[in-house]
PDB file of C-alpha atoms in Angstrom:
ATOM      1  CA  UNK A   1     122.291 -15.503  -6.490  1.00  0.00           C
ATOM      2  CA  UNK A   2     124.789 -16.986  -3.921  1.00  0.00           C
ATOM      3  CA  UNK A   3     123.356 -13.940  -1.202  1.00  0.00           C
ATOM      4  CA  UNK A   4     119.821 -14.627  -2.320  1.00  0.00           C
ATOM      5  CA  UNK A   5     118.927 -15.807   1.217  1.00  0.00           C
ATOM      6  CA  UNK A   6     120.714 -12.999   2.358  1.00  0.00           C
ATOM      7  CA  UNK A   7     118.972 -10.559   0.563  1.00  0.00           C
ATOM      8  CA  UNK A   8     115.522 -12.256   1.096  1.00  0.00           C
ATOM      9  CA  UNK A   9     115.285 -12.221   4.647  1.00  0.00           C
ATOM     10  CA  UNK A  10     116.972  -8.508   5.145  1.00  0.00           C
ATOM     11  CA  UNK A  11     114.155  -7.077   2.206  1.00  0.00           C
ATOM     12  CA  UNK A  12     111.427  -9.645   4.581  1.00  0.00           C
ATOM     13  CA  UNK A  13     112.351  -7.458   7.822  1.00  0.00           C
ATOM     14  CA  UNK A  14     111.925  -4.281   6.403  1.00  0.00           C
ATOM     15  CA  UNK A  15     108.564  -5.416   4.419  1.00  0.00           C
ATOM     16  CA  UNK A  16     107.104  -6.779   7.700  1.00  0.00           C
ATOM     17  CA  UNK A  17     108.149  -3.974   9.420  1.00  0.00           C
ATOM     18  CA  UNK A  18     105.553  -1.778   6.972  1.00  0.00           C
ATOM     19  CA  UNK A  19     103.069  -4.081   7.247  1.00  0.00           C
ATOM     20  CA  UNK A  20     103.203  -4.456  10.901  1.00  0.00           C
ATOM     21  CA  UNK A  21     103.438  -0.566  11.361  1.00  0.00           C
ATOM     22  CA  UNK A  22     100.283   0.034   9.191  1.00  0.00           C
ATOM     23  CA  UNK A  23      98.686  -3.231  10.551  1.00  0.00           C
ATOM     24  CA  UNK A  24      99.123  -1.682  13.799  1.00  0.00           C
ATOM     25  CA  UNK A  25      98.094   1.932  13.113  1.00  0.00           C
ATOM     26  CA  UNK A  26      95.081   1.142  11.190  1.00  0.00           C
ATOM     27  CA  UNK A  27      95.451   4.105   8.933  1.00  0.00           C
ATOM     28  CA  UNK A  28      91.976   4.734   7.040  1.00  0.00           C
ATOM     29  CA  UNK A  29      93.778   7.170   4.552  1.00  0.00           C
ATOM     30  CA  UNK A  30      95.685   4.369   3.202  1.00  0.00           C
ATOM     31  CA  UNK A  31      95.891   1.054   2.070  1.00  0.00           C
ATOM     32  CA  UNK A  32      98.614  -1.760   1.734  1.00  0.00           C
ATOM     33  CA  UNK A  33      99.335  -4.985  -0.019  1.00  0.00           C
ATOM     34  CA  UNK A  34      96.756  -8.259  -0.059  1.00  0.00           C
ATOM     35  CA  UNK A  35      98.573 -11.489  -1.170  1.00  0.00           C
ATOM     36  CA  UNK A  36      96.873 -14.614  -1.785  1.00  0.00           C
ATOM     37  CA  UNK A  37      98.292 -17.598   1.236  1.00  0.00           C
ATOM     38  CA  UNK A  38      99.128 -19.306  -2.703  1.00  0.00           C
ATOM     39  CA  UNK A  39     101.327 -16.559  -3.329  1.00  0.00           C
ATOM     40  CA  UNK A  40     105.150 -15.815  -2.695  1.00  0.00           C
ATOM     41  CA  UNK A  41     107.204 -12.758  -3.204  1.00  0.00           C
ATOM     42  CA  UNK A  42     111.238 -11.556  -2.934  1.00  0.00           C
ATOM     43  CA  UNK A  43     109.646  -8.601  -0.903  1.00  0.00           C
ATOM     44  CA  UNK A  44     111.499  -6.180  -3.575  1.00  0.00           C
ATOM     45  CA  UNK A  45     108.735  -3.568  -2.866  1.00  0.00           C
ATOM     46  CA  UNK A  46     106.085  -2.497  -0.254  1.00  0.00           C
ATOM     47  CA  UNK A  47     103.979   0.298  -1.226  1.00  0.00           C
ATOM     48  CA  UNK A  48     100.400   2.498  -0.157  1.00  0.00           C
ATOM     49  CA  UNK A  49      98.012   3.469  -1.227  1.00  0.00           C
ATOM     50  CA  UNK A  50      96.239   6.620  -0.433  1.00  0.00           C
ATOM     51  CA  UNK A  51      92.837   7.476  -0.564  1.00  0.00           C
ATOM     52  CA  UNK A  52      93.411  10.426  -2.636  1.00  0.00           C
ATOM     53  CA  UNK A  53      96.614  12.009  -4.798  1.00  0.00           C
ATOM     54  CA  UNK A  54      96.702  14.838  -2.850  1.00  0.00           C
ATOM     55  CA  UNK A  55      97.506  12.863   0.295  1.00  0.00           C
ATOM     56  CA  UNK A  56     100.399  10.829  -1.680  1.00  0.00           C
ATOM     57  CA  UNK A  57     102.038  13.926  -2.855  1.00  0.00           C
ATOM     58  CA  UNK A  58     101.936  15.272   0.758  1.00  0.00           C
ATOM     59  CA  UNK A  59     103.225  12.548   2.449  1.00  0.00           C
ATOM     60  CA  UNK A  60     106.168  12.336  -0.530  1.00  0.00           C
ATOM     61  CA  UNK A  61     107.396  15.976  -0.006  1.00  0.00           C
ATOM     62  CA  UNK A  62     106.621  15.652   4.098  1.00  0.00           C
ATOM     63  CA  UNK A  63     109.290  11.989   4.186  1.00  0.00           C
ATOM     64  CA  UNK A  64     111.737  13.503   1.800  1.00  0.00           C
ATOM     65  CA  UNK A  65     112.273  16.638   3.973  1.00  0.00           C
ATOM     66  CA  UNK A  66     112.597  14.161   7.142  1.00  0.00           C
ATOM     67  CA  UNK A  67     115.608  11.880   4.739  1.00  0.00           C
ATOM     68  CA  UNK A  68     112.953   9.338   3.489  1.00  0.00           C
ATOM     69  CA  UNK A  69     112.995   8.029  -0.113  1.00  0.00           C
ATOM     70  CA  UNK A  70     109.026   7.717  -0.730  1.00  0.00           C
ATOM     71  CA  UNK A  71     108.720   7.825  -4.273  1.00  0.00           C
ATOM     72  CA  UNK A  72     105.619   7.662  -7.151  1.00  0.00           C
ATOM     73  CA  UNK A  73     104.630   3.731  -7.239  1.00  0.00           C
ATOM     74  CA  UNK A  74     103.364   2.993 -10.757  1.00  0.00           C
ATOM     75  CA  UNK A  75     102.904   4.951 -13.988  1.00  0.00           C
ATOM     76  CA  UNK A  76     100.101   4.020 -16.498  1.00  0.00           C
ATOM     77  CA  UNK A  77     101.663   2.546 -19.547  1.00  0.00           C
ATOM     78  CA  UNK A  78      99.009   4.604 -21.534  1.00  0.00           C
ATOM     79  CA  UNK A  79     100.883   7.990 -20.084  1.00  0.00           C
ATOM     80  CA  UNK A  80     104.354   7.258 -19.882  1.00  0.00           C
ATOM     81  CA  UNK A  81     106.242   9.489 -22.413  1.00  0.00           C
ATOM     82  CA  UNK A  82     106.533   6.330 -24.391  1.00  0.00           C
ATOM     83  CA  UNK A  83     102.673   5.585 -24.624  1.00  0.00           C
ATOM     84  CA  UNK A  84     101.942   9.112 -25.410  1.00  0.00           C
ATOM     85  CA  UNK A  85     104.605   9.263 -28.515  1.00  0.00           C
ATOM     86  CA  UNK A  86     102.466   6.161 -29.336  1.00  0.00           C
ATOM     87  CA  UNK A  87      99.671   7.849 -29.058  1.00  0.00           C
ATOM     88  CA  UNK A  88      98.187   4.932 -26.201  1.00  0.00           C
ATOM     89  CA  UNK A  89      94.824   7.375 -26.539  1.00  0.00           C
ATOM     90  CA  UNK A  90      92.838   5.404 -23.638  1.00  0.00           C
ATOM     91  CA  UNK A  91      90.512   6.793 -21.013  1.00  0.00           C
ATOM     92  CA  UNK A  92      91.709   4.694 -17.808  1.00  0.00           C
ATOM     93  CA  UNK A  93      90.303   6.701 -14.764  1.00  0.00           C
ATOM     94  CA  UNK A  94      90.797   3.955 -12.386  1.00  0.00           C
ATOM     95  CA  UNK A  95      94.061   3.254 -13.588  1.00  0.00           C
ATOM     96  CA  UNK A  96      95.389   6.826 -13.486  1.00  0.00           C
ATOM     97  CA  UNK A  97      93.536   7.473 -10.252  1.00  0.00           C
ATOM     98  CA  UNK A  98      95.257   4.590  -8.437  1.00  0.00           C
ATOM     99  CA  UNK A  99      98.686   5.689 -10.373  1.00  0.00           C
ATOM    100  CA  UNK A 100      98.350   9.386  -8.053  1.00  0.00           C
ATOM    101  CA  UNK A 101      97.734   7.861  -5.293  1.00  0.00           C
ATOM    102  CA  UNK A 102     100.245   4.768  -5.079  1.00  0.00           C
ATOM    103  CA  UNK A 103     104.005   5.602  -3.182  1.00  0.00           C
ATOM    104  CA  UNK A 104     106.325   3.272  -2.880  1.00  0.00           C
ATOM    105  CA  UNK A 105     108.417   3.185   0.582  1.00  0.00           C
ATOM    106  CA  UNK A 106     112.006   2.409   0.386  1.00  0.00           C
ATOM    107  CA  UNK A 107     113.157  -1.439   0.790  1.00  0.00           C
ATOM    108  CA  UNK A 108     116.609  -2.100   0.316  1.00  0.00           C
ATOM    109  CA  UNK A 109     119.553  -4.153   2.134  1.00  0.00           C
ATOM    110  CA  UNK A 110     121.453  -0.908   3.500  1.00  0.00           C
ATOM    111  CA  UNK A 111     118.138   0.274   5.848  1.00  0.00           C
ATOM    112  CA  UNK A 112     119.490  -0.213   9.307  1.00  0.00           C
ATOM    113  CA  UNK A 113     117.726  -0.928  12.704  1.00  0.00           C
ATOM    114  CA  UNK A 114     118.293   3.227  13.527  1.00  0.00           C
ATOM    115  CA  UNK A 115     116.662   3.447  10.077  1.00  0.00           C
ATOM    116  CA  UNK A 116     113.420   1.972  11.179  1.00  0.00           C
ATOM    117  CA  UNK A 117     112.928   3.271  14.156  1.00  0.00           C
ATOM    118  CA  UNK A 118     113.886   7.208  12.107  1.00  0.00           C
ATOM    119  CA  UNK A 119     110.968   6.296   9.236  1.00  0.00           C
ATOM    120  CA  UNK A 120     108.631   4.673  12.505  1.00  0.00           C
ATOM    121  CA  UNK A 121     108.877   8.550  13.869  1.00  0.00           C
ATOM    122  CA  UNK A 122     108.599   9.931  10.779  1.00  0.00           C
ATOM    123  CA  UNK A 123     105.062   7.971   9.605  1.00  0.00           C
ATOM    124  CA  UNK A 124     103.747   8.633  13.441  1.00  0.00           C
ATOM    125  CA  UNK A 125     104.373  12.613  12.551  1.00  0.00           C
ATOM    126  CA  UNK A 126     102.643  12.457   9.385  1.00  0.00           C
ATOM    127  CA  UNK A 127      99.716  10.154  10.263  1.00  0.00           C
ATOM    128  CA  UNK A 128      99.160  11.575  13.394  1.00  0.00           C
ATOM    129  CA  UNK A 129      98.552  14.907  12.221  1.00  0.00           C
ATOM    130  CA  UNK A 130      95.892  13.392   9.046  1.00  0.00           C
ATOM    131  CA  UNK A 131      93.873  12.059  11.918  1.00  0.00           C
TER     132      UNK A 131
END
């Protein structure tokens, strides 16, 4: 708690860095965060979401072999190990098709300046090529 504002405000520049970059780029295979102007968050996340799994698996694999940490968003309650031992039997097909399809990019304290500007080069690769 006594670095809160600390942590806040280095988590803030890397969220508005994603949300400038895909402001900015105006990707049509993805899309990214809506808050409310009511709203407030501790920017401990920024995530995408793609139009279809296939894209989120690609672009997974494609920023891990470039040193990126892009990672599977959200699991459905209902199919975690957890709901299936529980036998959570429920037909979701919104949920689970938004589930594929969200990744979550990396935000964390350590993600330097050089960092950015390696993941900026990295996205252009990727996105560049999808359009």
């Amino acid at each position: 708690l006594e670095d809160y504002e600390i942590i806040i405000n280095k988590r803030k520049k890397i969220y508005d860095f994603y949300k400038n970059y895909f402001d900015k780029n105006n990707s049509t295979i993805v899309s990214t965060p809506k808050f409310s102007e009511k709203s407030s968050t501790n920017y401990h996340a920024f995530y995408i979401i793609f139009n279809d799994s296939e894209d989120s698996s690609e672009f997974i694999k494609f920023t891990k072999k470039h040193n990126i940490n892009c990672y599977i968003g959200y699991v459905p309650l209902h199919t975690s190990e957890m709901g299936v031992k529980l036998k959570l039997d429920i037909n979701l097909p919104q949920t689970e098709k938004i589930a594929s399809s969200v990744v979550r990019l990396p935000v964390h304290t350590n993600i330097t300046d050089n960092d950015l500007e390696h993941i900026e080069k990295t996205f252009d690769m990727f996105f560049n090529k999808k359009i």
